[in-house]
Amino acid sequence: MAENTAEKPKDFFQEPWIKGVTITTTVLAVLTAIGSARSSYCVAEAQLLTALEGSKWAYYQAKSIKENLMESQLKTFEYENIGATTPEQKTYLDDNLKTTQAEITRYNKEKEDIRKDAEKVGADNAKVAKRGANFSMSVVFFQVAIMLSSVSALLKKKVMWVVGLVSGVIAIVLLANGVFLFF
């Protein structure tokens, strides 16, 4: 029997660093999916918060309009009170003055509460937008890392894999910042 002298094809994984490329590319792909999902969630949440904030400010404006109407009514009662000729008129107008002033005070308090709520929603919206930006940027860096890692395996250029790992580390920092908002 003649021994086969034909050269065996090289195993793709013959170089040990190629195994690292496959593992890191897989991990990067999973993290990309997480970053993308979180980014999408933040976009949806920001849209809802924007609508809620607008609604709260519209409610604030409605209370302001009602307060302005009450202030106009108060001035009318004050002028009428000056010209009151009978004790009954005076009592009636005094009661209306007190009621109207109480309404103005109530509207002021309600407006203050609504303003605080609207500002809180606005702050929450800004935080969600910041998180979303971090997630979006992490996805970009993850995609670059995956591309560089994949190409490094095809071209057998270890330096491309290392650059891809650097991009992956940047992406992980952005992803973590999106979750925890360190900065």
Tab-separated table of C-alpha atoms in Angstrom:
chain	number	residue	atom	x	y	z
A	1	MET	CA	0.000	0.000	0.000
A	2	ALA	CA	1.243	3.390	-0.905
A	3	GLU	CA	1.122	6.034	1.694
A	4	ASN	CA	-0.810	9.160	0.793
A	5	THR	CA	1.742	11.915	0.458
A	6	ALA	CA	-0.804	14.616	-0.359
A	7	GLU	CA	-0.720	17.474	2.082
A	8	LYS	CA	-3.631	17.600	4.489
A	9	PRO	CA	-5.643	20.837	4.438
A	10	LYS	CA	-4.775	23.153	7.292
A	11	ASP	CA	-7.262	23.255	10.075
A	12	PHE	CA	-8.919	26.694	10.226
A	13	PHE	CA	-8.407	26.750	13.974
A	14	GLN	CA	-4.738	25.812	13.719
A	15	GLU	CA	-3.762	29.226	15.002
A	16	PRO	CA	-4.858	29.512	18.648
A	17	TRP	CA	-5.867	33.172	18.444
A	18	ILE	CA	-8.529	32.300	15.814
A	19	LYS	CA	-10.479	30.456	18.530
A	20	GLY	CA	-10.397	33.680	20.545
A	21	VAL	CA	-11.742	35.542	17.523
A	22	THR	CA	-14.729	33.212	17.260
A	23	ILE	CA	-15.502	33.443	20.957
A	24	THR	CA	-15.141	37.223	21.167
A	25	THR	CA	-17.147	37.740	17.977
A	26	THR	CA	-19.966	35.659	19.433
A	27	VAL	CA	-19.877	37.569	22.725
A	28	LEU	CA	-19.788	40.881	20.857
A	29	ALA	CA	-22.802	39.821	18.775
A	30	VAL	CA	-24.797	38.995	21.909
A	31	LEU	CA	-23.858	42.309	23.523
A	32	THR	CA	-24.813	44.104	20.305
A	33	ALA	CA	-28.265	42.552	20.487
A	34	ILE	CA	-28.621	43.679	24.114
A	35	GLY	CA	-27.456	47.211	23.291
A	36	SER	CA	-29.790	47.407	20.314
A	37	ALA	CA	-32.774	46.223	22.336
A	38	ARG	CA	-32.033	48.700	25.121
A	39	SER	CA	-31.594	51.502	22.576
A	40	SER	CA	-34.979	50.723	21.021
A	41	TYR	CA	-36.597	50.631	24.448
A	42	CYS	CA	-35.113	54.032	25.321
A	43	VAL	CA	-36.398	55.542	22.071
A	44	ALA	CA	-39.921	54.299	22.805
A	45	GLU	CA	-39.760	55.441	26.418
A	46	ALA	CA	-38.462	58.880	25.383
A	47	GLN	CA	-41.374	59.265	22.977
A	48	LEU	CA	-43.860	58.421	25.719
A	49	LEU	CA	-42.183	60.770	28.193
A	50	THR	CA	-42.149	63.566	25.618
A	51	ALA	CA	-45.884	63.140	25.080
A	52	LEU	CA	-46.498	63.010	28.844
A	53	GLU	CA	-44.388	66.120	29.430
A	54	GLY	CA	-46.296	67.997	26.716
A	55	SER	CA	-49.567	66.908	28.259
A	56	LYS	CA	-48.513	68.126	31.688
A	57	TRP	CA	-47.464	71.517	30.321
A	58	ALA	CA	-50.782	71.805	28.450
A	59	TYR	CA	-52.586	71.052	31.721
A	60	TYR	CA	-50.468	73.731	33.407
A	61	GLN	CA	-51.521	76.207	30.710
A	62	ALA	CA	-55.176	75.288	31.215
A	63	LYS	CA	-54.834	76.000	34.939
A	64	SER	CA	-53.139	79.320	34.117
A	65	ILE	CA	-56.035	80.311	31.886
A	66	LYS	CA	-58.540	79.435	34.606
A	67	GLU	CA	-56.487	81.386	37.130
A	68	ASN	CA	-56.439	84.416	34.815
A	69	LEU	CA	-60.206	84.191	34.437
A	70	MET	CA	-60.563	84.073	38.220
A	71	GLU	CA	-58.272	87.095	38.578
A	72	SER	CA	-60.449	89.013	36.101
A	73	GLN	CA	-63.537	87.939	38.025
A	74	LEU	CA	-61.879	89.026	41.277
A	75	LYS	CA	-61.245	92.522	39.882
A	76	THR	CA	-64.862	92.718	38.746
A	77	PHE	CA	-66.111	91.788	42.235
A	78	GLU	CA	-63.726	94.308	43.796
A	79	TYR	CA	-65.087	97.113	41.564
A	80	GLU	CA	-68.671	96.065	42.200
A	81	ASN	CA	-67.979	95.904	45.916
A	82	ILE	CA	-66.948	99.562	45.883
A	83	GLY	CA	-70.322	100.513	44.452
A	84	ALA	CA	-72.387	98.217	46.693
A	85	THR	CA	-75.286	100.145	48.133
A	86	THR	CA	-76.998	97.590	50.382
A	87	PRO	CA	-75.628	95.280	53.093
A	88	GLU	CA	-76.924	92.285	51.124
A	89	GLN	CA	-74.959	93.349	48.046
A	90	LYS	CA	-71.873	93.928	50.183
A	91	THR	CA	-72.206	90.462	51.825
A	92	TYR	CA	-72.809	88.783	48.477
A	93	LEU	CA	-69.791	90.472	46.897
A	94	ASP	CA	-67.571	89.801	49.931
A	95	ASP	CA	-68.489	86.104	49.760
A	96	ASN	CA	-67.698	86.069	46.024
A	97	LEU	CA	-64.394	87.842	46.671
A	98	LYS	CA	-63.402	85.218	49.257
A	99	THR	CA	-64.483	82.316	47.023
A	100	THR	CA	-62.702	83.748	44.004
A	101	GLN	CA	-59.521	84.418	45.998
A	102	ALA	CA	-59.635	80.839	47.302
A	103	GLU	CA	-59.985	79.582	43.720
A	104	ILE	CA	-56.986	81.646	42.634
A	105	THR	CA	-54.949	80.234	45.529
A	106	ARG	CA	-56.047	76.688	44.606
A	107	TYR	CA	-55.080	77.210	40.959
A	108	ASN	CA	-51.697	78.527	42.029
A	109	LYS	CA	-51.062	75.427	44.155
A	110	GLU	CA	-52.279	73.092	41.421
A	111	LYS	CA	-50.075	74.867	38.873
A	112	GLU	CA	-47.057	74.504	41.139
A	113	ASP	CA	-47.697	70.758	41.549
A	114	ILE	CA	-48.203	70.335	37.808
A	115	ARG	CA	-45.023	72.330	37.069
A	116	LYS	CA	-43.010	70.108	39.416
A	117	ASP	CA	-44.449	66.978	37.759
A	118	ALA	CA	-43.712	68.315	34.278
A	119	GLU	CA	-40.142	69.208	35.226
A	120	LYS	CA	-39.618	65.761	36.764
A	121	VAL	CA	-40.901	64.103	33.593
A	122	GLY	CA	-38.584	66.365	31.586
A	123	ALA	CA	-35.610	65.341	33.738
A	124	ASP	CA	-36.560	61.663	33.387
A	125	ASN	CA	-36.828	62.159	29.634
A	126	ALA	CA	-33.341	63.702	29.497
A	127	LYS	CA	-31.951	60.757	31.467
A	128	VAL	CA	-33.630	58.245	29.146
A	129	ALA	CA	-32.286	60.119	26.113
A	130	LYS	CA	-28.774	59.990	27.578
A	131	ARG	CA	-29.114	56.264	28.224
A	132	GLY	CA	-30.417	55.720	24.706
A	133	ALA	CA	-27.492	57.627	23.209
A	134	ASN	CA	-25.062	55.434	25.138
A	135	PHE	CA	-26.801	52.276	23.962
A	136	SER	CA	-26.855	53.489	20.351
A	137	MET	CA	-23.173	54.359	20.399
A	138	SER	CA	-22.349	51.011	21.995
A	139	VAL	CA	-24.097	49.252	19.103
A	140	VAL	CA	-21.957	51.174	16.600
A	141	PHE	CA	-18.743	50.229	18.391
A	142	PHE	CA	-19.897	46.612	18.772
A	143	GLN	CA	-20.588	46.419	15.044
A	144	VAL	CA	-17.147	47.807	14.243
A	145	ALA	CA	-15.595	45.306	16.652
A	146	ILE	CA	-17.483	42.403	15.077
A	147	MET	CA	-16.490	43.492	11.579
A	148	LEU	CA	-12.819	43.848	12.508
A	149	SER	CA	-12.785	40.510	14.316
A	150	SER	CA	-14.431	38.740	11.388
A	151	VAL	CA	-12.096	40.260	8.836
A	152	SER	CA	-9.077	39.483	11.024
A	153	ALA	CA	-9.982	35.784	10.938
A	154	LEU	CA	-10.450	35.834	7.174
A	155	LEU	CA	-7.197	37.682	6.500
A	156	LYS	CA	-5.390	36.086	9.448
A	157	LYS	CA	-4.316	39.522	10.682
A	158	LYS	CA	-4.142	39.413	14.438
A	159	VAL	CA	-3.700	43.195	14.684
A	160	MET	CA	-7.213	43.714	13.258
A	161	TRP	CA	-8.610	41.482	15.971
A	162	VAL	CA	-6.795	43.511	18.631
A	163	VAL	CA	-8.215	46.756	17.194
A	164	GLY	CA	-11.628	45.078	17.171
A	165	LEU	CA	-11.161	44.178	20.835
A	166	VAL	CA	-10.388	47.823	21.632
A	167	SER	CA	-13.591	48.840	19.859
A	168	GLY	CA	-15.413	46.131	21.817
A	169	VAL	CA	-14.083	47.461	25.115
A	170	ILE	CA	-15.266	50.973	24.206
A	171	ALA	CA	-18.664	49.490	23.357
A	172	ILE	CA	-18.834	47.646	26.674
A	173	VAL	CA	-18.034	50.875	28.555
A	174	LEU	CA	-20.807	52.688	26.646
A	175	LEU	CA	-23.233	49.818	27.291
A	176	ALA	CA	-22.397	49.832	31.012
A	177	ASN	CA	-22.788	53.612	31.109
A	178	GLY	CA	-26.182	53.241	29.467
A	179	VAL	CA	-27.218	50.858	32.208
A	180	PHE	CA	-25.675	52.663	35.188
A	181	LEU	CA	-25.108	56.254	33.907
A	182	PHE	CA	-21.680	56.739	35.444
A	183	PHE	CA	-21.019	59.880	33.423
